[in-house]
Amino acid sequence: VCTIHAHKATVMDVKWNGNGNWLATASRDHLIKLFDIRTMKELWVLKGHKKDVNTISWHPVHESLFASGGSDGAILFWMVGNGREIGGMESAHEGFVWNLSWHPLGHLLCSGAND
């Protein structure tokens, strides 16, 4: 059992990636943090959301790619090793993005939101 104290606000989502080595956290402090669980070290602090980050979803095929959804309605795309988002939709929804889920083949991303 281990506790990671990394955010200054509530953690909204925690997800393992496919290789089982990386853990991503989404928080109300507007940040995503990525940890290497083998070394228990923080690898990246990702800034891009203007408000709370509510959800994270790792791509099922490309293990370094994931998407995040925020309370500002934005969906952003990230690649491990790149310190900023690689793309996104600032107005994907009119309200909070609560859930993201990739199709098993990775060609579709579904999102659940207040609208």
PDB file of C-alpha atoms in Angstrom:
ATOM      1  CA  VAL A   1       0.000   0.000   0.000  1.00  0.00           C
ATOM      2  CA  CYS A   2       1.292   3.425  -0.926  1.00  0.00           C
ATOM      3  CA  THR A   3      -0.084   6.954  -0.804  1.00  0.00           C
ATOM      4  CA  ILE A   4       0.948   9.618  -3.286  1.00  0.00           C
ATOM      5  CA  HIS A   5       0.464  13.202  -2.111  1.00  0.00           C
ATOM      6  CA  ALA A   6       0.790  15.165  -5.332  1.00  0.00           C
ATOM      7  CA  HIS A   7      -2.109  17.554  -5.885  1.00  0.00           C
ATOM      8  CA  LYS A   8      -3.289  20.637  -4.020  1.00  0.00           C
ATOM      9  CA  ALA A   9      -6.962  19.862  -4.702  1.00  0.00           C
ATOM     10  CA  THR A  10      -9.301  16.888  -5.032  1.00  0.00           C
ATOM     11  CA  VAL A  11      -8.164  14.112  -7.367  1.00  0.00           C
ATOM     12  CA  MET A  12     -11.040  13.382  -9.749  1.00  0.00           C
ATOM     13  CA  ASP A  13      -9.625  10.408 -11.685  1.00  0.00           C
ATOM     14  CA  VAL A  14      -6.727   7.953 -11.564  1.00  0.00           C
ATOM     15  CA  LYS A  15      -5.860   5.619 -14.455  1.00  0.00           C
ATOM     16  CA  TRP A  16      -3.132   3.052 -15.200  1.00  0.00           C
ATOM     17  CA  ASN A  17      -1.860   2.910 -18.748  1.00  0.00           C
ATOM     18  CA  GLY A  18      -1.614  -0.349 -20.687  1.00  0.00           C
ATOM     19  CA  ASN A  19       1.994  -1.117 -19.759  1.00  0.00           C
ATOM     20  CA  GLY A  20       1.185  -0.946 -16.048  1.00  0.00           C
ATOM     21  CA  ASN A  21       4.164   1.320 -15.332  1.00  0.00           C
ATOM     22  CA  TRP A  22       2.512   4.745 -15.547  1.00  0.00           C
ATOM     23  CA  LEU A  23      -0.227   6.198 -13.405  1.00  0.00           C
ATOM     24  CA  ALA A  24      -2.030   9.370 -14.470  1.00  0.00           C
ATOM     25  CA  THR A  25      -4.024  11.543 -12.079  1.00  0.00           C
ATOM     26  CA  ALA A  26      -6.543  14.285 -12.893  1.00  0.00           C
ATOM     27  CA  SER A  27      -7.325  16.975 -10.350  1.00  0.00           C
ATOM     28  CA  ARG A  28      -9.370  20.031  -9.527  1.00  0.00           C
ATOM     29  CA  ASP A  29      -6.088  21.977  -9.411  1.00  0.00           C
ATOM     30  CA  HIS A  30      -6.285  22.016 -13.267  1.00  0.00           C
ATOM     31  CA  LEU A  31      -3.338  19.616 -13.530  1.00  0.00           C
ATOM     32  CA  ILE A  32      -2.634  16.118 -14.782  1.00  0.00           C
ATOM     33  CA  LYS A  33       0.289  14.348 -13.166  1.00  0.00           C
ATOM     34  CA  LEU A  34       2.036  11.281 -14.501  1.00  0.00           C
ATOM     35  CA  PHE A  35       3.970   8.904 -12.251  1.00  0.00           C
ATOM     36  CA  ASP A  36       6.324   6.026 -12.957  1.00  0.00           C
ATOM     37  CA  ILE A  37       5.182   3.517 -10.384  1.00  0.00           C
ATOM     38  CA  ARG A  38       8.424   1.507 -10.667  1.00  0.00           C
ATOM     39  CA  THR A  39      10.430   4.388  -9.195  1.00  0.00           C
ATOM     40  CA  MET A  40       7.538   6.141  -7.394  1.00  0.00           C
ATOM     41  CA  LYS A  41       8.597   9.383  -9.104  1.00  0.00           C
ATOM     42  CA  GLU A  42       6.563  12.110 -10.735  1.00  0.00           C
ATOM     43  CA  LEU A  43       7.465  12.164 -14.443  1.00  0.00           C
ATOM     44  CA  TRP A  44       5.346  15.020 -15.785  1.00  0.00           C
ATOM     45  CA  VAL A  45       3.058  17.792 -14.633  1.00  0.00           C
ATOM     46  CA  LEU A  46       0.750  18.635 -17.526  1.00  0.00           C
ATOM     47  CA  LYS A  47      -0.951  22.020 -17.750  1.00  0.00           C
ATOM     48  CA  GLY A  48      -3.531  22.840 -20.384  1.00  0.00           C
ATOM     49  CA  HIS A  49      -6.997  22.760 -18.856  1.00  0.00           C
ATOM     50  CA  LYS A  50      -8.394  26.119 -17.800  1.00  0.00           C
ATOM     51  CA  LYS A  51     -10.535  24.539 -15.070  1.00  0.00           C
ATOM     52  CA  ASP A  52     -10.819  21.229 -13.179  1.00  0.00           C
ATOM     53  CA  VAL A  53      -9.655  18.054 -14.905  1.00  0.00           C
ATOM     54  CA  ASN A  54     -12.345  15.419 -14.354  1.00  0.00           C
ATOM     55  CA  THR A  55     -11.368  12.358 -16.363  1.00  0.00           C
ATOM     56  CA  ILE A  56      -8.518  10.605 -18.165  1.00  0.00           C
ATOM     57  CA  SER A  57      -8.581   7.778 -20.697  1.00  0.00           C
ATOM     58  CA  TRP A  58      -5.484   6.011 -22.049  1.00  0.00           C
ATOM     59  CA  HIS A  59      -5.494   4.996 -25.713  1.00  0.00           C
ATOM     60  CA  PRO A  60      -5.885   1.214 -26.069  1.00  0.00           C
ATOM     61  CA  VAL A  61      -3.227   0.819 -28.801  1.00  0.00           C
ATOM     62  CA  HIS A  62      -0.755   3.687 -28.464  1.00  0.00           C
ATOM     63  CA  GLU A  63       0.413   3.337 -24.860  1.00  0.00           C
ATOM     64  CA  SER A  64       1.857   6.870 -24.661  1.00  0.00           C
ATOM     65  CA  LEU A  65      -1.350   8.618 -25.782  1.00  0.00           C
ATOM     66  CA  PHE A  66      -4.251   9.640 -23.569  1.00  0.00           C
ATOM     67  CA  ALA A  67      -7.169  12.061 -23.518  1.00  0.00           C
ATOM     68  CA  SER A  68      -8.474  14.227 -20.691  1.00  0.00           C
ATOM     69  CA  GLY A  69     -11.778  15.982 -20.087  1.00  0.00           C
ATOM     70  CA  GLY A  70     -12.379  19.065 -18.008  1.00  0.00           C
ATOM     71  CA  SER A  71     -15.104  21.062 -16.327  1.00  0.00           C
ATOM     72  CA  ASP A  72     -14.696  23.734 -19.022  1.00  0.00           C
ATOM     73  CA  GLY A  73     -16.055  21.303 -21.642  1.00  0.00           C
ATOM     74  CA  ALA A  74     -12.631  20.764 -23.223  1.00  0.00           C
ATOM     75  CA  ILE A  75     -11.160  17.436 -24.324  1.00  0.00           C
ATOM     76  CA  LEU A  76      -7.383  17.512 -24.688  1.00  0.00           C
ATOM     77  CA  PHE A  77      -4.962  14.937 -26.110  1.00  0.00           C
ATOM     78  CA  TRP A  78      -1.544  14.230 -24.588  1.00  0.00           C
ATOM     79  CA  MET A  79       1.540  12.193 -25.467  1.00  0.00           C
ATOM     80  CA  VAL A  80       3.896  11.047 -22.722  1.00  0.00           C
ATOM     81  CA  GLY A  81       7.188  12.856 -23.157  1.00  0.00           C
ATOM     82  CA  ASN A  82       5.597  15.973 -24.609  1.00  0.00           C
ATOM     83  CA  GLY A  83       5.137  18.615 -21.920  1.00  0.00           C
ATOM     84  CA  ARG A  84       1.964  20.097 -23.390  1.00  0.00           C
ATOM     85  CA  GLU A  85      -1.188  18.925 -25.133  1.00  0.00           C
ATOM     86  CA  ILE A  86      -0.796  17.695 -28.707  1.00  0.00           C
ATOM     87  CA  GLY A  87      -4.338  18.630 -29.688  1.00  0.00           C
ATOM     88  CA  GLY A  88      -7.832  19.021 -28.435  1.00  0.00           C
ATOM     89  CA  MET A  89     -11.309  20.445 -28.673  1.00  0.00           C
ATOM     90  CA  GLU A  90     -11.748  23.484 -26.442  1.00  0.00           C
ATOM     91  CA  SER A  91     -15.554  23.430 -26.772  1.00  0.00           C
ATOM     92  CA  ALA A  92     -16.245  19.718 -27.111  1.00  0.00           C
ATOM     93  CA  HIS A  93     -19.116  20.156 -24.648  1.00  0.00           C
ATOM     94  CA  GLU A  94     -21.021  23.032 -23.093  1.00  0.00           C
ATOM     95  CA  GLY A  95     -20.456  21.707 -19.579  1.00  0.00           C
ATOM     96  CA  PHE A  96     -18.417  19.295 -17.497  1.00  0.00           C
ATOM     97  CA  VAL A  97     -16.824  16.316 -19.280  1.00  0.00           C
ATOM     98  CA  TRP A  98     -17.271  13.464 -16.801  1.00  0.00           C
ATOM     99  CA  ASN A  99     -16.155  10.401 -18.722  1.00  0.00           C
ATOM    100  CA  LEU A 100     -14.054   9.396 -21.732  1.00  0.00           C
ATOM    101  CA  SER A 101     -13.805   5.958 -23.292  1.00  0.00           C
ATOM    102  CA  TRP A 102     -11.854   4.772 -26.354  1.00  0.00           C
ATOM    103  CA  HIS A 103     -13.150   2.079 -28.693  1.00  0.00           C
ATOM    104  CA  PRO A 104     -10.982  -1.056 -28.229  1.00  0.00           C
ATOM    105  CA  LEU A 105      -9.376  -0.460 -31.657  1.00  0.00           C
ATOM    106  CA  GLY A 106      -8.648   3.173 -30.736  1.00  0.00           C
ATOM    107  CA  HIS A 107     -10.310   4.877 -33.704  1.00  0.00           C
ATOM    108  CA  LEU A 108     -13.204   6.407 -31.707  1.00  0.00           C
ATOM    109  CA  LEU A 109     -13.372   8.331 -28.454  1.00  0.00           C
ATOM    110  CA  CYS A 110     -16.727   8.689 -26.679  1.00  0.00           C
ATOM    111  CA  SER A 111     -17.369  11.364 -24.082  1.00  0.00           C
ATOM    112  CA  GLY A 112     -20.026  11.820 -21.410  1.00  0.00           C
ATOM    113  CA  ALA A 113     -20.924  15.321 -20.256  1.00  0.00           C
ATOM    114  CA  ASN A 114     -23.662  17.449 -18.704  1.00  0.00           C
ATOM    115  CA  ASP A 115     -25.018  18.521 -22.091  1.00  0.00           C
TER     116      ASP A 115
END
